[in-house]
Every structure is written in C-alpha cells, then in structure tokens.
Short mmCIF file of C-alpha atoms in Angstrom, two decimals:
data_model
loop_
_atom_site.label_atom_id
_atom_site.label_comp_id
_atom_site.label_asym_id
_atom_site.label_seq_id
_atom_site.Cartn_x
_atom_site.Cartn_y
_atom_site.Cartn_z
CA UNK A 269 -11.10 -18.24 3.57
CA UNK A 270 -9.89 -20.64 0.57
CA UNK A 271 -12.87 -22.87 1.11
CA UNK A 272 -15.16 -19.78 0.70
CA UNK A 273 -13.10 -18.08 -2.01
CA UNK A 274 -13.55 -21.26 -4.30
CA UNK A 275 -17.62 -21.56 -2.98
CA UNK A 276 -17.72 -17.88 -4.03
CA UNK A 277 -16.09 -18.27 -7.23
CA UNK A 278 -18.01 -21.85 -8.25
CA UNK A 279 -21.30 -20.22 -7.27
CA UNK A 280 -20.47 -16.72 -9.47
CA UNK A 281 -19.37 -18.77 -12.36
CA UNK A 282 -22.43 -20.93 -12.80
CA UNK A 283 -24.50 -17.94 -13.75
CA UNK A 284 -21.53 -15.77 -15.48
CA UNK A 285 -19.47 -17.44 -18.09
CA UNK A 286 -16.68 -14.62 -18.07
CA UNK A 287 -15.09 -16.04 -14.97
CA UNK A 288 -12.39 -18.07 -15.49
CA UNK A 289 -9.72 -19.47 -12.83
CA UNK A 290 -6.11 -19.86 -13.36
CA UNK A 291 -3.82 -21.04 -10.46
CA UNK A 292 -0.27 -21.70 -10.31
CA UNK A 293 0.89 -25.17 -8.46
CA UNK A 294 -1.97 -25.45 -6.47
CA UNK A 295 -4.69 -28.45 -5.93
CA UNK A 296 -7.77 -27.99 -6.42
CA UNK A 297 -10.43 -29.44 -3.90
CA UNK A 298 -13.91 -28.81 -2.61
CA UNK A 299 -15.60 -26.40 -5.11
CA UNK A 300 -12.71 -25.80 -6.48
CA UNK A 301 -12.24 -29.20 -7.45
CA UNK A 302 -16.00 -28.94 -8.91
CA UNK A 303 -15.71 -25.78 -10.66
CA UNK A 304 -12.70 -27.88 -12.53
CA UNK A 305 -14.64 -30.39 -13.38
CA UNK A 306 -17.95 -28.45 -14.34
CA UNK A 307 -15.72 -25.61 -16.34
CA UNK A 308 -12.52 -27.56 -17.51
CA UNK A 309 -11.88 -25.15 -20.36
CA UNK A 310 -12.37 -22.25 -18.38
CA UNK A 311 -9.91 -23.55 -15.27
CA UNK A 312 -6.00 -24.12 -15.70
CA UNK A 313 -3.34 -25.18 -13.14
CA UNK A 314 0.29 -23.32 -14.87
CA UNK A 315 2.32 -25.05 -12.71
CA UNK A 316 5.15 -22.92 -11.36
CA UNK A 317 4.87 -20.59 -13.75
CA UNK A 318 3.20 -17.36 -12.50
CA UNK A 319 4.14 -14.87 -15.53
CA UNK A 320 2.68 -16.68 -17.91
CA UNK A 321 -0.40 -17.30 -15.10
CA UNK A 322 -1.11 -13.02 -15.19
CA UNK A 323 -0.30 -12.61 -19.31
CA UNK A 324 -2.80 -15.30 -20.08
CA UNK A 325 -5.07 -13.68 -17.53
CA UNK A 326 -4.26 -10.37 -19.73
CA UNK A 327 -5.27 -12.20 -22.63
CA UNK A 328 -8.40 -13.20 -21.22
CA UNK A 329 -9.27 -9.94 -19.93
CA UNK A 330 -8.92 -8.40 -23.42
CA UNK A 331 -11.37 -10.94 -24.79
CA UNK A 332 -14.41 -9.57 -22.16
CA UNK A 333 -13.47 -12.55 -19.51
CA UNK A 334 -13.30 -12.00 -15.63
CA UNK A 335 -9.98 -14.50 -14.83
CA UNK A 336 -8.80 -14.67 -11.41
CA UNK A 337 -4.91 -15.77 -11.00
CA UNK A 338 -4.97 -17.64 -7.85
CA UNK A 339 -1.62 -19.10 -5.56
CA UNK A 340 0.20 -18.82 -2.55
CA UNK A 341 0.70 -14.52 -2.05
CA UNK A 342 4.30 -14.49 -2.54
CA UNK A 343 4.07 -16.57 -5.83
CA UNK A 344 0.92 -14.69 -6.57
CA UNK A 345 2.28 -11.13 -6.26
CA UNK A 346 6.35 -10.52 -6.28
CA UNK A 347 7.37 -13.65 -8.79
CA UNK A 348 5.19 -11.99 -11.57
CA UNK A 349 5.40 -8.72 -10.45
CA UNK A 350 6.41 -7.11 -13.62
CA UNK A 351 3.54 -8.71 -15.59
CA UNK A 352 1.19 -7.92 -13.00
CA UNK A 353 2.41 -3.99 -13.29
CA UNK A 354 2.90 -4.41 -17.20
CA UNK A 355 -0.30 -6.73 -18.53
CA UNK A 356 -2.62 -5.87 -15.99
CA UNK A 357 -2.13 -2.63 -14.39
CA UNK A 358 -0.59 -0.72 -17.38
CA UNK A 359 -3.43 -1.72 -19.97
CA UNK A 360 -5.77 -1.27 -16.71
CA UNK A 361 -7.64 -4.78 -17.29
CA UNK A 362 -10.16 -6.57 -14.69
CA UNK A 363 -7.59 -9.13 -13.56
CA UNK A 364 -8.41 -10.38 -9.70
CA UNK A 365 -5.11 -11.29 -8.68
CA UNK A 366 -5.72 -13.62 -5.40
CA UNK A 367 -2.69 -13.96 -2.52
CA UNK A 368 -3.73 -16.99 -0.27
CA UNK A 369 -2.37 -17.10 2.83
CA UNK A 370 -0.70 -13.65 2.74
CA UNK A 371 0.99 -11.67 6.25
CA UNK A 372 2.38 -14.35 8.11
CA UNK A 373 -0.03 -17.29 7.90
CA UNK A 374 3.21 -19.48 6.59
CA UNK A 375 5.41 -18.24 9.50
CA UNK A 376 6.69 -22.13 9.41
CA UNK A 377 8.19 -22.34 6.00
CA UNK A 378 10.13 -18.85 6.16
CA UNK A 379 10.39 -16.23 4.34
CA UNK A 380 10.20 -17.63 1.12
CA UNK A 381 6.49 -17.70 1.68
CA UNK A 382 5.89 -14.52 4.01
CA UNK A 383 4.15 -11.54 2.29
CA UNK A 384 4.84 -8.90 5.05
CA UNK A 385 5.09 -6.22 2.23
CA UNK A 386 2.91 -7.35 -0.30
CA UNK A 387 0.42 -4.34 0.31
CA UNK A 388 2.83 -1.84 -0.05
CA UNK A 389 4.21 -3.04 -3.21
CA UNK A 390 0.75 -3.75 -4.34
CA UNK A 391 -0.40 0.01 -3.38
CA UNK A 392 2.34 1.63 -5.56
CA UNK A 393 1.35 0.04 -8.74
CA UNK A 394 -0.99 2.77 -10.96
CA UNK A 395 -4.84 1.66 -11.47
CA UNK A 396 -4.84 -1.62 -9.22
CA UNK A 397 -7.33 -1.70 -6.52
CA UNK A 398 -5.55 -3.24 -3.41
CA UNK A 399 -8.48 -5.28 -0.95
CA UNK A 400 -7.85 -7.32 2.31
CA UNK A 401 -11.10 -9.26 3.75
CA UNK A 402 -11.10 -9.89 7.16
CA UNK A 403 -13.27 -12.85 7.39
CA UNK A 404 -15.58 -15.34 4.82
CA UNK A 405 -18.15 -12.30 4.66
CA UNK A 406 -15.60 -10.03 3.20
CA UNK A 407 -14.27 -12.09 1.23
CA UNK A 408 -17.57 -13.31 -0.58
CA UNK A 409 -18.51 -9.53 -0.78
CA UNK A 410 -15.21 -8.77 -2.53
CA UNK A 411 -15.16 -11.52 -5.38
CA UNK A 412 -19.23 -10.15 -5.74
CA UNK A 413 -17.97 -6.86 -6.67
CA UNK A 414 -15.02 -7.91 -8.65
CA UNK A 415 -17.62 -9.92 -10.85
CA UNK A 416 -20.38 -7.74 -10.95
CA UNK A 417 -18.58 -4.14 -10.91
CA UNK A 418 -14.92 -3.65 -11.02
CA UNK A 419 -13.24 -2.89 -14.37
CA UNK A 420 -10.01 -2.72 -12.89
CA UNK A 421 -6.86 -4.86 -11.74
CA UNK A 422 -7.27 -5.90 -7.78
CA UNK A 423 -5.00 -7.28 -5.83
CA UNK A 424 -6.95 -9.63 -3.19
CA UNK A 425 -5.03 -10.67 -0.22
CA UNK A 426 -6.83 -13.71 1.82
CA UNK A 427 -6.13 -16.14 4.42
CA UNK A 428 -6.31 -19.36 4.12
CA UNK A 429 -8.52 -21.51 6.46
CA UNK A 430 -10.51 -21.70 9.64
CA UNK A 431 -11.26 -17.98 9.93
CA UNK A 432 -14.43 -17.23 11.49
CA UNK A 433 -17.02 -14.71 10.79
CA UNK A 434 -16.92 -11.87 12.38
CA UNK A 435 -20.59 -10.01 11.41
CA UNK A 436 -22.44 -8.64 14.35
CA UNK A 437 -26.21 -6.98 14.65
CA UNK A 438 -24.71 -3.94 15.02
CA UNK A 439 -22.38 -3.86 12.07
CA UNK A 440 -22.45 -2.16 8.80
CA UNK A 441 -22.56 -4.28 5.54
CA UNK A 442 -19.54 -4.13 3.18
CA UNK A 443 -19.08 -1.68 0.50
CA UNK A 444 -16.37 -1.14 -1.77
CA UNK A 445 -13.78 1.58 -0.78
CA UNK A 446 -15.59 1.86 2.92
CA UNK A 447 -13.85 1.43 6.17
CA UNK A 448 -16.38 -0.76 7.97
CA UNK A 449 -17.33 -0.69 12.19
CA UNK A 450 -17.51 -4.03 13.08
CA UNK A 451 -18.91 -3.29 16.70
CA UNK A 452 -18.97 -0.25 18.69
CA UNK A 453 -17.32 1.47 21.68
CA UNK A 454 -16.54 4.19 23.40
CA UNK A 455 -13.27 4.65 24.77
CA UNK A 456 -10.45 3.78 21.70
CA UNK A 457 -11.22 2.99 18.59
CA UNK A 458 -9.02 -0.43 16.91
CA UNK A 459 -8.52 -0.11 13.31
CA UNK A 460 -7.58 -3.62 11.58
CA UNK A 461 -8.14 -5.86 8.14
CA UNK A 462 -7.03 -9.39 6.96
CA UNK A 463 -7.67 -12.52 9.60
CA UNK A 464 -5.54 -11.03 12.56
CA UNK A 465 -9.23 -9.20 13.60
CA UNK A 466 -9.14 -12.49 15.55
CA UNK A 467 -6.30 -11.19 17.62
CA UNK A 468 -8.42 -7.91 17.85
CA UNK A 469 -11.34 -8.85 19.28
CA UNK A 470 -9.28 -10.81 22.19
CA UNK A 471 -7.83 -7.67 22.80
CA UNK A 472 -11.29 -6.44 23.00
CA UNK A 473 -12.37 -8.91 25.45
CA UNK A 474 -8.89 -8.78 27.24
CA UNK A 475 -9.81 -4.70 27.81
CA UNK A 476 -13.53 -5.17 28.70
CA UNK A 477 -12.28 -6.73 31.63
CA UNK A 478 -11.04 -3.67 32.69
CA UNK A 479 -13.82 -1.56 31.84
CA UNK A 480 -12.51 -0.18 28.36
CA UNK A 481 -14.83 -0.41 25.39
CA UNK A 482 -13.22 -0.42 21.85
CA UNK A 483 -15.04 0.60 18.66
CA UNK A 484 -13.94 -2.01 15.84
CA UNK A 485 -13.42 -1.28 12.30
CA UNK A 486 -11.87 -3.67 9.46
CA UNK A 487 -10.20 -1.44 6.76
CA UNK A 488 -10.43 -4.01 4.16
CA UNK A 489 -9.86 -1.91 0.77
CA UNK A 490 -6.51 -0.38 1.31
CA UNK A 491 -6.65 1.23 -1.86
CA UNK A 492 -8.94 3.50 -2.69
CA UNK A 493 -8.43 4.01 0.94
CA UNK A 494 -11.75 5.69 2.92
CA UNK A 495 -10.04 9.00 4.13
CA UNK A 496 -13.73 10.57 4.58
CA UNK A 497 -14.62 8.08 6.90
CA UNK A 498 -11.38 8.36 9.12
CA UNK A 499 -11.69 11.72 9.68
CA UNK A 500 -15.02 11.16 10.78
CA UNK A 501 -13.05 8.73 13.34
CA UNK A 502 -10.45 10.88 14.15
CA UNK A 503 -13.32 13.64 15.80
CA UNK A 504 -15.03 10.53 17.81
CA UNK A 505 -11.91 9.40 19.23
CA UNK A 506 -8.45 10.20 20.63
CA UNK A 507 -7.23 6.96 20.89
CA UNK A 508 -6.74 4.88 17.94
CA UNK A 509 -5.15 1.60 17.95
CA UNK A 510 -3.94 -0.19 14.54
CA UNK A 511 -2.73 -3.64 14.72
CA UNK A 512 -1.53 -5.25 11.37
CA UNK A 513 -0.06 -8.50 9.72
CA UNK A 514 2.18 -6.21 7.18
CA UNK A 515 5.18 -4.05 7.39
CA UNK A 516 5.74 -0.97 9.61
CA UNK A 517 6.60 0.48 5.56
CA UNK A 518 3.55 1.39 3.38
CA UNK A 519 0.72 -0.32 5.22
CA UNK A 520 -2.45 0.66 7.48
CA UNK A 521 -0.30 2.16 10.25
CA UNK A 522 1.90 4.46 7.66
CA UNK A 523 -1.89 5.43 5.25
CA UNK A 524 -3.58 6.16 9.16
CA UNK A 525 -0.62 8.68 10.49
CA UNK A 526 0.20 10.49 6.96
CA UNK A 527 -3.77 11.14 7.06
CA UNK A 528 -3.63 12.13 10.63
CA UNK A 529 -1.06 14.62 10.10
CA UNK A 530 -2.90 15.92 7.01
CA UNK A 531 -6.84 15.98 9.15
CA UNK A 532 -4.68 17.67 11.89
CA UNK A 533 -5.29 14.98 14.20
CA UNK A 534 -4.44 15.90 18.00
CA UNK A 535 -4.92 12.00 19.49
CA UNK A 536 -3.09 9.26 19.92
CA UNK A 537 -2.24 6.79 17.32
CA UNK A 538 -0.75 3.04 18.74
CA UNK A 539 -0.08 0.71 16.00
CA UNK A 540 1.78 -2.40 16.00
CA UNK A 541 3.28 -3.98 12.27
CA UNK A 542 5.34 -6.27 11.32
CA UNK A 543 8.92 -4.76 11.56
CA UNK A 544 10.93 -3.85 8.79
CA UNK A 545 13.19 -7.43 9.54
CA UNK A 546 13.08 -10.72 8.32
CA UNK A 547 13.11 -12.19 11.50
CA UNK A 548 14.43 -15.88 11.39
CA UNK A 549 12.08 -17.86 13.37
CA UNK A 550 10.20 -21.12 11.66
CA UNK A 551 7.58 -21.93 14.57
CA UNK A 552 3.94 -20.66 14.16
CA UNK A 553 2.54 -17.67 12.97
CA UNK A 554 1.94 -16.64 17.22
CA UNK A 555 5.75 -17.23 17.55
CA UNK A 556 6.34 -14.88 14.68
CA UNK A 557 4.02 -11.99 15.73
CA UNK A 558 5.27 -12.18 19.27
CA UNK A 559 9.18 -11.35 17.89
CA UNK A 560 7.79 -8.86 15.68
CA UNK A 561 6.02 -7.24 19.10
CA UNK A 562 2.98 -8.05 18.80
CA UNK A 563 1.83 -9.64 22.09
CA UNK A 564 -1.75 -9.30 23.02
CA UNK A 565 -0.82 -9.09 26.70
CA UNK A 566 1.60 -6.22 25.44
CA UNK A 567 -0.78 -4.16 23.76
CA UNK A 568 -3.48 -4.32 26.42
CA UNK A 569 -0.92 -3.43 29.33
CA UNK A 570 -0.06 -0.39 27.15
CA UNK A 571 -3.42 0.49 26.26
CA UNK A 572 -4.72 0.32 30.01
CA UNK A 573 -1.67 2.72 30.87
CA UNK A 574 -2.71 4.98 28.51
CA UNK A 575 -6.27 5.19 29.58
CA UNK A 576 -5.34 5.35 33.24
CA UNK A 577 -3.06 8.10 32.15
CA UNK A 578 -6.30 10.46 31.23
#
C-alpha cells in the first residue's frame, strides 16, 4: 500500500501544485523518492518531530495547499494528537493525515508501534473524516478524493506492503462515505476494511468448502459511516460476521451493533477485534491475531455451527 500511496501522491502532484508531503523519520524511495527530487520545496522529512509535522501542515493548509503528514500510525496519530485535534480538526483544515502500517502490521516491534485503537481515537475528534482502504484500489481512490474533493481533516489508515487487489467483476466502485460489496453471497454476509480482507476471503474459501456463500463488503470510511446502506444489509441477511484489526472499543464491531440495536436488527452479529489488552507477544502479526482470537479455523468452525444450527 506504501508503494501505491507514494505512486498516487507523485502522479496527483504533477498536475496539482497544492500537494505537498511532509513525513516524519521516514525514507523516501520509489516515487516517493522521485516526488522528492521533482518537488524538493514542496517535500520535507521533520525527523522525529510529529507536532511540528501537523502545525506546519496547518500552516500549509491555511495558505490553499493540500499537505499530507505521512509516518508510521502510532507516530502519525497519538504523538501529535493534540495538534492534530487543535490545528487541524478545530480550524477544520484539509490536512490528510496518513498512518502506515496501522492494526497490527508491526506485531514484531511491540506495542510501541501497534495502533489497535487508532480509529477510535481518530472517530472522536469533531470534523475529521476517519478512512481505512482495504487494498491499492482503495487506497488510490481515497488520496483522489482527498485531492480533488475533501475540505476537511482525514485521518487515512494504510498498510504497508504486498497487499493485493481485491476488485472483482461483480464489485461496486468506491465512493466516499459508501460501504462497498466486494463479491456476493447468500448465506452470511462478512463486513471488513484495512488489509486483513486477506484473512476474509480465506475464510470465504475455507466456508465454500462447505457449501456456505458469504457476501463481502469493505467498510473503508469509518466516519461518515454508511448507516443507509447497513440497514439495507441488515434486511438481506441474518448473519453478519465482522472481523477487524482494531479494538473490541470504538471500532467496526461497536459502530455495526449500536446501529443494529437502533435498525432493530433481529440477526446475528459475530465479530472478532482485537481485545481490549496489550498482549505481550513480539512474533508476527498471525501470532498476534491468533492470541487476540482471531483464528481463521476458529471463526469458520463457529460459523458452520451456526449455520447447521438453522
């Protein structure tokens, strides 16, 4: 996602002199590199200094520029977090600020560099729009709009590299604000954003085995969150599944059920987050998800049970 977040942003800022890149500690390469080298006064590496990475991005903002304030999610989001509220969010100003590698893509350094919360504390700040691509086509389709039509603060949580696309004949084209079907099915629908869609569609395949389709939808803006379309989802189906790389606390599994309960929905909701824990474990991200109970072998024994239940 990194390596298409910088082709994105290299390719926008050729025709659109507003954008501007700031990052905090981090090396540039690939287009990155090039848009540093093409656009040196409108590119700038802080160092580890991430409040004075958003206020200049402030500053920019006020002057007509689109700036993007790029880093590692934890550095990106809770180390400036006042300026972010403050600078950005307060004055409402068209800041992108970009998490790389957010959930728990960086289960091997600890929790210094975990963002298992980030969306929640994101989602509670006034006027910032709170987006989580699930693959490169997201992600392109997000920096488009921030560019070309947002005129407020986002916070844009991405992985980092490797991700695949996951774009089908059947599915629907991004849009802003719109819970998106990524392939469709009849007998539970599985509700997901951010990179771990991988893990979704292997539960999908896992499932098919036994005869159960799933209808698959990425949820990537978080806030404004699509409740019109999920009530149109909660009448198709009465089993939903939500799987997440973020906290049990203020994510998609918490905005899903308070929505059920207000649509009246009479189904069944399975979701699997990260746990409210910080779980000591410095393996892989796999090793990480598995302690915080999510197990793909797990969820489709427990989703088979349920269907056989019917």
């Amino acid at each position: 996602m990194r390596n298409q977040f910088a082709k994105s942003i290299y390719e926008r800022a050729l025709k659109d002199k507003r954008i501007h890149v700031l990052v905090a500690d981090i090396s540039p390469a690939g287009k990155m590199e090039e848009f540093q080298k093409k656009f040196p006064k409108r590119f700038l590496n802080v160092g580890v200094a991430e409040q004075t990475m958003i206020g200049m991005c402030a500053g920019l903002a006020m002057k007509g520029m689109k700036p993007f304030a790029y880093t590692i999610s934890t550095f990106a989001l809770y180390r400036p977090f006042e300026m972010i509220r403050v600078d950005l969010s307060y004055q409402n100003l068209p800041v992108c600020v970009v998490g790389m590698g957010a959930g728990t893509i960086y289960a091997n350094l600890g929790g210094t560099h975990l963002t298992q919360e980030d969306i929640s504390v994101a989602r509670s700040i006034p006027n910032i729009d709170v987006l989580a691509p699930c693959d490169p086509y997201e992600l392109k389709k997000s920096v488009d709009y921030f560019c070309t039509k947002s005129k407020k603060p986002m916070y844009l949580r991405i992985g980092k590299a490797g991700e695949k696309i996951f774009k089908f004949k059947e599915s629907e084209n991004w849009q802003f604000g719109k819970i998106r079907r990524l392939l469709n099915g009849q007998d539970l629908c599985i509700l997901s954003f951010g990179p771990i869609i991988s893990k979704v569609f292997s539960i999908k395949d896992k499932l098919l085995t036994n005869n159960i389709s799933s209808e698959i939808y990425s949820c990537h803006t978080l806030k404004p969150f699509d409740s019109e379309r999920l009530k149109k989802i909660f009448k198709k189906f009465k089993i939903i599944l939500i799987l997440e790389d973020h906290s049990e606390i203020g994510g998609l599994a918490q905005i899903v059920k308070t929505l059920a309960f207000e649509k009246g929905f009479n189904g069944k909701i399975i979701s699997y987050s990260l746990k409210d824990k910080f779980i000591h474990c410095y393996s892989n991200q796999n090793d990480l998800l598995d302690k915080h109970g999510i197990n793909e072998n797990n969820i489709v024994n427990k989703i088979k049970k349920i269907i056989n239940q019917k």
